[in-house]
mmCIF file with all atom_site columns, C-alpha atoms in Angstrom:
data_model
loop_
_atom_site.group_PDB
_atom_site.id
_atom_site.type_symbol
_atom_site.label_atom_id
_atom_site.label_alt_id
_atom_site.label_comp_id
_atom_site.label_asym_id
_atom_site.label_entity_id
_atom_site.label_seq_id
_atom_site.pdbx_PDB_ins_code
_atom_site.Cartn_x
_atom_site.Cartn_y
_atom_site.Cartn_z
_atom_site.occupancy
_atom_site.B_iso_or_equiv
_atom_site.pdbx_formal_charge
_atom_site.auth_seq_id
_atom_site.auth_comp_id
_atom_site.auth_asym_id
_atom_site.auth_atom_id
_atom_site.pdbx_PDB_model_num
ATOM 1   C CA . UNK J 1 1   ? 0.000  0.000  0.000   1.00 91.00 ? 1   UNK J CA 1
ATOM 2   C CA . UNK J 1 2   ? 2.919  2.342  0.646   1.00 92.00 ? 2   UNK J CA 1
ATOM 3   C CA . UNK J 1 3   ? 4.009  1.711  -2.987  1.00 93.00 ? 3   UNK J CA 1
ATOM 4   C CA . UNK J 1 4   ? 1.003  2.241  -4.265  1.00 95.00 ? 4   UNK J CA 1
ATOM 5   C CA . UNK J 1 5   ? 0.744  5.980  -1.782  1.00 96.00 ? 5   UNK J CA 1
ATOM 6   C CA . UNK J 1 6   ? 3.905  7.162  -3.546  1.00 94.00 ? 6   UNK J CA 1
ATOM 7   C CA . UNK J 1 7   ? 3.104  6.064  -6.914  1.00 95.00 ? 7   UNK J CA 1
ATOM 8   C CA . UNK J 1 8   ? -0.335 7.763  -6.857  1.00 97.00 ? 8   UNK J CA 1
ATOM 9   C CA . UNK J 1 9   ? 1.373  11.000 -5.090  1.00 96.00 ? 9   UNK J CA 1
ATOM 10  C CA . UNK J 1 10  ? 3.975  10.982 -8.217  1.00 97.00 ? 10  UNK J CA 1
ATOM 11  C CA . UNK J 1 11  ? 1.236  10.766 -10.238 1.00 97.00 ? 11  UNK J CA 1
ATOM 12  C CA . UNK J 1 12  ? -0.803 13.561 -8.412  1.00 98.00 ? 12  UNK J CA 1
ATOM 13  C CA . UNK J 1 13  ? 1.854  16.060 -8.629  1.00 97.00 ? 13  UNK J CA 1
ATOM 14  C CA . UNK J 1 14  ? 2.894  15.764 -11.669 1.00 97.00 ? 14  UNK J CA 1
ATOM 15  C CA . UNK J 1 15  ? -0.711 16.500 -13.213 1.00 97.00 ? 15  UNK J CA 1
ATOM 16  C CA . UNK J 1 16  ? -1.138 19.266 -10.366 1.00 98.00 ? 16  UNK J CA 1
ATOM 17  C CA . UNK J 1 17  ? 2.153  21.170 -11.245 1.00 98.00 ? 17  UNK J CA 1
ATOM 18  C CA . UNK J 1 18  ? 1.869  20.294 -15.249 1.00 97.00 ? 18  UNK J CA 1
ATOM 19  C CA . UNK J 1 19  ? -1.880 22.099 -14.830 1.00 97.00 ? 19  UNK J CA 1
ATOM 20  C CA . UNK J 1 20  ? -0.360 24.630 -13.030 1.00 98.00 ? 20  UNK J CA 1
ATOM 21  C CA . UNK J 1 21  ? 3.002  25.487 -15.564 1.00 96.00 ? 21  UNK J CA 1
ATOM 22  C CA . UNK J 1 22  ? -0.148 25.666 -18.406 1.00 96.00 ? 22  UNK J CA 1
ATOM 23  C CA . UNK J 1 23  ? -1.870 28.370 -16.899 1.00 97.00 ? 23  UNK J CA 1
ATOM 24  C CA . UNK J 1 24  ? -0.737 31.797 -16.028 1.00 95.00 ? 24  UNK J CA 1
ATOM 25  C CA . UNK J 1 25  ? -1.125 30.827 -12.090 1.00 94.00 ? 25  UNK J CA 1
ATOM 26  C CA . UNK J 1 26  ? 2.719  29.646 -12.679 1.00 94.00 ? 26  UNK J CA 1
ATOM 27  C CA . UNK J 1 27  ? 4.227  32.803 -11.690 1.00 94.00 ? 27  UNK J CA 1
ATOM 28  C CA . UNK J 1 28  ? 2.008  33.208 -8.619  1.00 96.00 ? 28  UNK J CA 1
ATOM 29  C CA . UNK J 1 29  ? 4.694  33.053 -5.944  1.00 96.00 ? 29  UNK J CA 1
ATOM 30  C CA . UNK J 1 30  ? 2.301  32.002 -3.055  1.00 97.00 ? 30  UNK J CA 1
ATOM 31  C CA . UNK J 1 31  ? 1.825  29.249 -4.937  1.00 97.00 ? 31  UNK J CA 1
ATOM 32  C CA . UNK J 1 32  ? 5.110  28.554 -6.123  1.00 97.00 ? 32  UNK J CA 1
ATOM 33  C CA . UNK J 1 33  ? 6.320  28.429 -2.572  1.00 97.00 ? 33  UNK J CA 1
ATOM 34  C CA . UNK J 1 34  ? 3.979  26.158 -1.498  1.00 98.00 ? 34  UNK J CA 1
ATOM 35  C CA . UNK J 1 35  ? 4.116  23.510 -4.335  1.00 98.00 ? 35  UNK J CA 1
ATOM 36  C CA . UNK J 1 36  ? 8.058  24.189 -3.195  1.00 98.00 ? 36  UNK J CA 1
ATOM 37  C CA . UNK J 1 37  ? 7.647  23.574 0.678   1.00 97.00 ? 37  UNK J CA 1
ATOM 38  C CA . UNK J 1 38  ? 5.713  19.919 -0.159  1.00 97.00 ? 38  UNK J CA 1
ATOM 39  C CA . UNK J 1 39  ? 8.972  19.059 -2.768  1.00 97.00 ? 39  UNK J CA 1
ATOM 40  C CA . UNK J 1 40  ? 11.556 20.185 0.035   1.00 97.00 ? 40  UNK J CA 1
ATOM 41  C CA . UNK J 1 41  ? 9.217  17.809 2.672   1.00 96.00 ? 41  UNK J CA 1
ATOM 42  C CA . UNK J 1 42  ? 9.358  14.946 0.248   1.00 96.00 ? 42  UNK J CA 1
ATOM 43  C CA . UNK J 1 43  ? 13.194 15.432 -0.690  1.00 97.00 ? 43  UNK J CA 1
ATOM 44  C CA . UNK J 1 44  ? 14.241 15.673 3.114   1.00 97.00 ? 44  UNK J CA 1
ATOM 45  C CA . UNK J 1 45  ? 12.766 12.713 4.237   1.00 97.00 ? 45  UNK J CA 1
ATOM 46  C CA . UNK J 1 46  ? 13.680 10.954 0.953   1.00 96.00 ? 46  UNK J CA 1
ATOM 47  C CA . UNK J 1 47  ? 17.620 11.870 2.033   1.00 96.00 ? 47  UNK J CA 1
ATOM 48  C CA . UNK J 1 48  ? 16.686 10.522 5.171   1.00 96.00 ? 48  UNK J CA 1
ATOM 49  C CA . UNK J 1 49  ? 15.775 6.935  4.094   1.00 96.00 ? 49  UNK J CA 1
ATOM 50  C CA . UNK J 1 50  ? 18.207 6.922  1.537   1.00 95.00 ? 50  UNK J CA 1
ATOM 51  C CA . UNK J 1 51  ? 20.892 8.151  3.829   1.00 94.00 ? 51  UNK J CA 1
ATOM 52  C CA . UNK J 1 52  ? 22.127 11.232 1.258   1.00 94.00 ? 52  UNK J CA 1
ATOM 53  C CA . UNK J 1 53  ? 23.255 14.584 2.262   1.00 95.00 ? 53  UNK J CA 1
ATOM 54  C CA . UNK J 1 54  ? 20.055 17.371 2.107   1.00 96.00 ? 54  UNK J CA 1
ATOM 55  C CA . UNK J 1 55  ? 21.505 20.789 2.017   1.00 96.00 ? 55  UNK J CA 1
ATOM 56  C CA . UNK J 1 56  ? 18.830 22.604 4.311   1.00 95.00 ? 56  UNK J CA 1
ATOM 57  C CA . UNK J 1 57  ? 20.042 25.775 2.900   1.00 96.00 ? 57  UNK J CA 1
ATOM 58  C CA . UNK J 1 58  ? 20.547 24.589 -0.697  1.00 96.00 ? 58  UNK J CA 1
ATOM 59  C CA . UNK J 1 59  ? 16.557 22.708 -0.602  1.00 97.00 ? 59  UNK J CA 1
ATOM 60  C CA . UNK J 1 60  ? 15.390 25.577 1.477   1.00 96.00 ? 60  UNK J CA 1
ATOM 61  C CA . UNK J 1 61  ? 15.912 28.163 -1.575  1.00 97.00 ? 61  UNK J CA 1
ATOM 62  C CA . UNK J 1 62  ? 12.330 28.724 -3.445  1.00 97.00 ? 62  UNK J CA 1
ATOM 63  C CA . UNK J 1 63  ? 13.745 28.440 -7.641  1.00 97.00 ? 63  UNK J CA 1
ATOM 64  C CA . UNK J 1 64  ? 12.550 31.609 -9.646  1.00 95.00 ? 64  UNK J CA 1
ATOM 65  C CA . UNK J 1 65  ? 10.222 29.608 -11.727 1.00 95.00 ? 65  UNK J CA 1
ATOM 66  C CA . UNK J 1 66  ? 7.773  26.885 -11.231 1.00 96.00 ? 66  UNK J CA 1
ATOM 67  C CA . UNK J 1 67  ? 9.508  24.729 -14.254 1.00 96.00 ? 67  UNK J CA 1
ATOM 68  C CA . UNK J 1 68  ? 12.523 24.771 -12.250 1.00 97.00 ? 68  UNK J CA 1
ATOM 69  C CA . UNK J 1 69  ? 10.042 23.281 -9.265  1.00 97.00 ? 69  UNK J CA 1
ATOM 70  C CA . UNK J 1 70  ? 8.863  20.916 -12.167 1.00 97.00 ? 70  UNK J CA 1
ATOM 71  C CA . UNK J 1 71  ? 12.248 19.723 -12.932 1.00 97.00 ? 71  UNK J CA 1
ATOM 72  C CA . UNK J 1 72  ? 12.995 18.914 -9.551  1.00 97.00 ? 72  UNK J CA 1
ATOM 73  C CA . UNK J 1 73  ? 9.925  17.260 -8.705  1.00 98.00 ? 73  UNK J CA 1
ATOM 74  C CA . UNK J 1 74  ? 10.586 15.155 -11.852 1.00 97.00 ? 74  UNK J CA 1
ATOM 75  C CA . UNK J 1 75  ? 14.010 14.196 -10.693 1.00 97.00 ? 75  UNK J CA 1
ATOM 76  C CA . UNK J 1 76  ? 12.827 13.571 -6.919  1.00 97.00 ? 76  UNK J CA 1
ATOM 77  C CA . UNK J 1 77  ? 10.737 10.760 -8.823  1.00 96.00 ? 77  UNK J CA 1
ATOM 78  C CA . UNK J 1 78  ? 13.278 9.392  -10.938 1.00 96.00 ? 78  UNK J CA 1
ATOM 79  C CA . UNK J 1 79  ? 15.659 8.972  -7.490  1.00 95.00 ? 79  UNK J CA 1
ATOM 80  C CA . UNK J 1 80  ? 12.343 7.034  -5.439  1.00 94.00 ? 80  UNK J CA 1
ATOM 81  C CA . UNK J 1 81  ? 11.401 4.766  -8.560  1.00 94.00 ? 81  UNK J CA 1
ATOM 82  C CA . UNK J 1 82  ? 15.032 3.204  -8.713  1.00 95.00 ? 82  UNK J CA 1
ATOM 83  C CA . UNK J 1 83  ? 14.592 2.960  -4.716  1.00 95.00 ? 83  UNK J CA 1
ATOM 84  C CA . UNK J 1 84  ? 10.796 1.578  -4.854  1.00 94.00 ? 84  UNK J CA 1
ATOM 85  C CA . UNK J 1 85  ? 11.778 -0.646 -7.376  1.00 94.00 ? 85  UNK J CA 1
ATOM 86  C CA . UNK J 1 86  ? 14.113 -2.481 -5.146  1.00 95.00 ? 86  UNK J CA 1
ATOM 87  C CA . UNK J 1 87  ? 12.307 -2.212 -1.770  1.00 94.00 ? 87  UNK J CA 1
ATOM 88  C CA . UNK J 1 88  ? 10.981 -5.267 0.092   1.00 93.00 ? 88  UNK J CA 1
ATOM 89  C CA . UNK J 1 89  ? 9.339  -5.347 3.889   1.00 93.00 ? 89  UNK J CA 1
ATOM 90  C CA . UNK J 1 90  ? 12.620 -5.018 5.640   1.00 95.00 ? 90  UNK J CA 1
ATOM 91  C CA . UNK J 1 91  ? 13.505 -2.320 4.444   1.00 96.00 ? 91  UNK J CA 1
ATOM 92  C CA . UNK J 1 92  ? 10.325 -0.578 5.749   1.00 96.00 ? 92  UNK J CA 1
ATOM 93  C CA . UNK J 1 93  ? 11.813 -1.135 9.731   1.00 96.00 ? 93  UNK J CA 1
ATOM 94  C CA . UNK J 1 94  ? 14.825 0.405  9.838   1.00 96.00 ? 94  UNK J CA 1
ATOM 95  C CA . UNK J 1 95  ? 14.871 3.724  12.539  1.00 97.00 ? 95  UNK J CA 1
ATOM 96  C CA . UNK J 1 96  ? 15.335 7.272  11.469  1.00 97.00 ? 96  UNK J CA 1
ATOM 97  C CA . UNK J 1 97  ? 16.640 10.078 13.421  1.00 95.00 ? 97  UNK J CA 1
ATOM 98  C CA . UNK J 1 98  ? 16.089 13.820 12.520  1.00 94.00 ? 98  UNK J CA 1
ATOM 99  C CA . UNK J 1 99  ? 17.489 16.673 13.970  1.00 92.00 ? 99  UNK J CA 1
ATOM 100 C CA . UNK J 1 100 ? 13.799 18.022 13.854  1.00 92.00 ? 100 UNK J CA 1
ATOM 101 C CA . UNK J 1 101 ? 12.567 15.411 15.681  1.00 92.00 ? 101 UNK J CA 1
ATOM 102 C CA . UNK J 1 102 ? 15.030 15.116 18.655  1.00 91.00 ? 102 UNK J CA 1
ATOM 103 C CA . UNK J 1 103 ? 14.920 12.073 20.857  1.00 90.00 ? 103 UNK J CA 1
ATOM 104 C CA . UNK J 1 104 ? 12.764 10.672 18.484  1.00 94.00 ? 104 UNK J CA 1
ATOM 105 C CA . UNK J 1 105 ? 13.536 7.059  15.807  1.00 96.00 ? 105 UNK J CA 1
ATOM 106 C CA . UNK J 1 106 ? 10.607 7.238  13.087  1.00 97.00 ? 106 UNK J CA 1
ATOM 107 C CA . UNK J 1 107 ? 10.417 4.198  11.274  1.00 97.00 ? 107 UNK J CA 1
ATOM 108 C CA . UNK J 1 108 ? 10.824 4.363  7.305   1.00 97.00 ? 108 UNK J CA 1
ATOM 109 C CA . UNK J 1 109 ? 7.487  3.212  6.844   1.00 97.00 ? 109 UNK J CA 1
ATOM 110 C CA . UNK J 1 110 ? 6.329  6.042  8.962   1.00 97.00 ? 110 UNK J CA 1
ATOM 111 C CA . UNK J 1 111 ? 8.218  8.750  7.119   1.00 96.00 ? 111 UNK J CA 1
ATOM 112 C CA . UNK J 1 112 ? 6.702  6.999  3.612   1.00 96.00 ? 112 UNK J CA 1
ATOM 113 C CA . UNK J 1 113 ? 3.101  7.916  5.221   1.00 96.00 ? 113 UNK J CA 1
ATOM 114 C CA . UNK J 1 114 ? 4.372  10.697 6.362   1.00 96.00 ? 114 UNK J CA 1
ATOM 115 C CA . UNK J 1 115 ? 5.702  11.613 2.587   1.00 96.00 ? 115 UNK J CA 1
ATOM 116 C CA . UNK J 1 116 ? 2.244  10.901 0.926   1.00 95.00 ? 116 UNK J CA 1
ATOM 117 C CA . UNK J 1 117 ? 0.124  12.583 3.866   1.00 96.00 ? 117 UNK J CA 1
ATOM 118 C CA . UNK J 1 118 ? 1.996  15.586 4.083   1.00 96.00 ? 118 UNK J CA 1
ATOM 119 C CA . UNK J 1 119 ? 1.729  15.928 0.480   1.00 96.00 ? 119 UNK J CA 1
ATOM 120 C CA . UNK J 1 120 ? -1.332 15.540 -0.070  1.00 96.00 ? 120 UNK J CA 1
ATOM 121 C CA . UNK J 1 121 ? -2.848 18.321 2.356   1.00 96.00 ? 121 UNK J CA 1
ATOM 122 C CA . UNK J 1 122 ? -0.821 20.629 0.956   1.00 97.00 ? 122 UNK J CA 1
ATOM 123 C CA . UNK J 1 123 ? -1.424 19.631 -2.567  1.00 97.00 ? 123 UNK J CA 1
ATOM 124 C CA . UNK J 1 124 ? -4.708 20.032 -1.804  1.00 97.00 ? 124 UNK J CA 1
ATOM 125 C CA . UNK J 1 125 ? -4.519 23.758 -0.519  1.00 97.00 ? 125 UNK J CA 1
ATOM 126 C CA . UNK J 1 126 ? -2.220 24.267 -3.692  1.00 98.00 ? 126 UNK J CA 1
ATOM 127 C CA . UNK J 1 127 ? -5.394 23.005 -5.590  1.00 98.00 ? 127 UNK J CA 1
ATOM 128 C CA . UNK J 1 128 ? -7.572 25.365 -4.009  1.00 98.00 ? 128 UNK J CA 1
ATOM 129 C CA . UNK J 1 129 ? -4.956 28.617 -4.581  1.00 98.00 ? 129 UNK J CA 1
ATOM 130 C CA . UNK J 1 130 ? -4.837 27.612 -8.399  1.00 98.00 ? 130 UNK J CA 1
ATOM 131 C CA . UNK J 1 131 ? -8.874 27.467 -8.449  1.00 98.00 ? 131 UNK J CA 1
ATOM 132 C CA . UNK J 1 132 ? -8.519 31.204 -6.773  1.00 97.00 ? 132 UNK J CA 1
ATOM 133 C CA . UNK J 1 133 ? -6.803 32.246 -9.475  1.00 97.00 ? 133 UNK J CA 1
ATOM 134 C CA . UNK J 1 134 ? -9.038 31.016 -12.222 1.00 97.00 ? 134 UNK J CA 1
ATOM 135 C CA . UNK J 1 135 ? -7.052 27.569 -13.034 1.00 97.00 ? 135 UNK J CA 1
ATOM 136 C CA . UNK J 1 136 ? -9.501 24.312 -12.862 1.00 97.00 ? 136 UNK J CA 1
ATOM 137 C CA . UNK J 1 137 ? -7.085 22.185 -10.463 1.00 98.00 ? 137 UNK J CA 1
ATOM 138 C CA . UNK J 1 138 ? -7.081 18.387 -12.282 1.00 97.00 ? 138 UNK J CA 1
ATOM 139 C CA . UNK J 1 139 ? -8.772 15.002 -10.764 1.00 95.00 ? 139 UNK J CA 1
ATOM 140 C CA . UNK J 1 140 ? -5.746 13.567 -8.599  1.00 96.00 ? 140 UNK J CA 1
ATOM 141 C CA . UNK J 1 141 ? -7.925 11.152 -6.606  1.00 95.00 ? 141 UNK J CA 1
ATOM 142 C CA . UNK J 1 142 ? -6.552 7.918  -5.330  1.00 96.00 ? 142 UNK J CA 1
ATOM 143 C CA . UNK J 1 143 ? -9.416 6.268  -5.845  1.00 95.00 ? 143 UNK J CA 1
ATOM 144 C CA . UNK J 1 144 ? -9.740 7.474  -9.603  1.00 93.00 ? 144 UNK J CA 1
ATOM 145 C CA . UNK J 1 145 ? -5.439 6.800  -9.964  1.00 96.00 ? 145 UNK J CA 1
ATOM 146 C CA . UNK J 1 146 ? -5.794 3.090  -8.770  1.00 95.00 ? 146 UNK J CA 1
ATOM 147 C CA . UNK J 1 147 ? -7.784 1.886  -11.596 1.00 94.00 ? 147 UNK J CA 1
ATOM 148 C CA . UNK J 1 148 ? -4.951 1.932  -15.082 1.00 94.00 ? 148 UNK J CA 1
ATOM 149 C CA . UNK J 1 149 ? -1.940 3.105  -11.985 1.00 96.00 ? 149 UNK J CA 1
ATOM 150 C CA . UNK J 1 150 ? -1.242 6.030  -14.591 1.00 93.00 ? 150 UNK J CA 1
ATOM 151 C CA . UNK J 1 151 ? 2.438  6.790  -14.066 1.00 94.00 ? 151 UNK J CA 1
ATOM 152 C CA . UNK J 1 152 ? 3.460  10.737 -13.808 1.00 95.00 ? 152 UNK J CA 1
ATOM 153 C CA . UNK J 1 153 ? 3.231  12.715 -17.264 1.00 93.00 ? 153 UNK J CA 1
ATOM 154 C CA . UNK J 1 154 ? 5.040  16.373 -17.079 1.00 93.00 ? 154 UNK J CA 1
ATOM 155 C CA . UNK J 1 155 ? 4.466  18.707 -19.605 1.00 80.00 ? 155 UNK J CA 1
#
């Protein structure tokens, strides 16, 4: 079920930020900063699992344009694919420790929830800013995704 939580959020994303970039919503910085803050989430505990340096400061930056978001998002993907593609149960138990979460071990199938659940309340307020600026946000439903598992298309 994990699996199937990030596929569907790659999927979601991607046709949330591709509906965006088409629409003139895509320089709206409120926006772009938000759509930023749930990539930087998703990389940072990604780094975690994976055990790869995050530059706080580096990730922390919000890029000038939302296809420079795009592009990241895109290669955020390509990096948890190769990883989902090899992952079996035990490597769901393994403990995390965060500097943001002193004194506390998060297991990595926690932080996966936490990945998909994270992003999707924000991707839903991010839905709701683009409808307040006249876009039509896209169906990104879970439901909807699970029946052809449509992988992430980006403009």
């Amino acid at each position: 079920m994990l699996i199937d939580l990030f596929r569907h959020q790659a999927y979601a994303d991607a046709r949330l930020v591709s509906a965006i970039q088409r629409h003139a919503a895509a320089g709206n910085s409120e926006l772009r900063s938000l759509l930023h803050h749930i990539l930087v989430a998703h990389r940072y505990w990604l780094s975690l699992i994976l055990q790869i340096r995050f530059n706080t400061e580096e990730e922390s930056r919000v890029p000038d344009s939302l296809d420079e978001i795009a592009a990241l998002y895109q290669e955020t993907q390509a990096r948890e694919s190769e990883w989902l593609a090899k992952l079996d149960d035990s490597d769901l138990t393994p403990l995390l420790e965060s500097p943001y979460f002193p004194e506390r071990r998060i297991a990595v199938s926690e932080a996966m929830l936490q990945v998909c659940l994270h992003s999707q309340g924000h991707r839903s307020h991010a839905a709701a800013l683009f409808r307040s600026l006249g876009g039509e946000p896209p169906p990104t439903d879970f439901i909807f995704w699970l029946q052809d598992r449509t992988s992430p298309v980006w403009v």
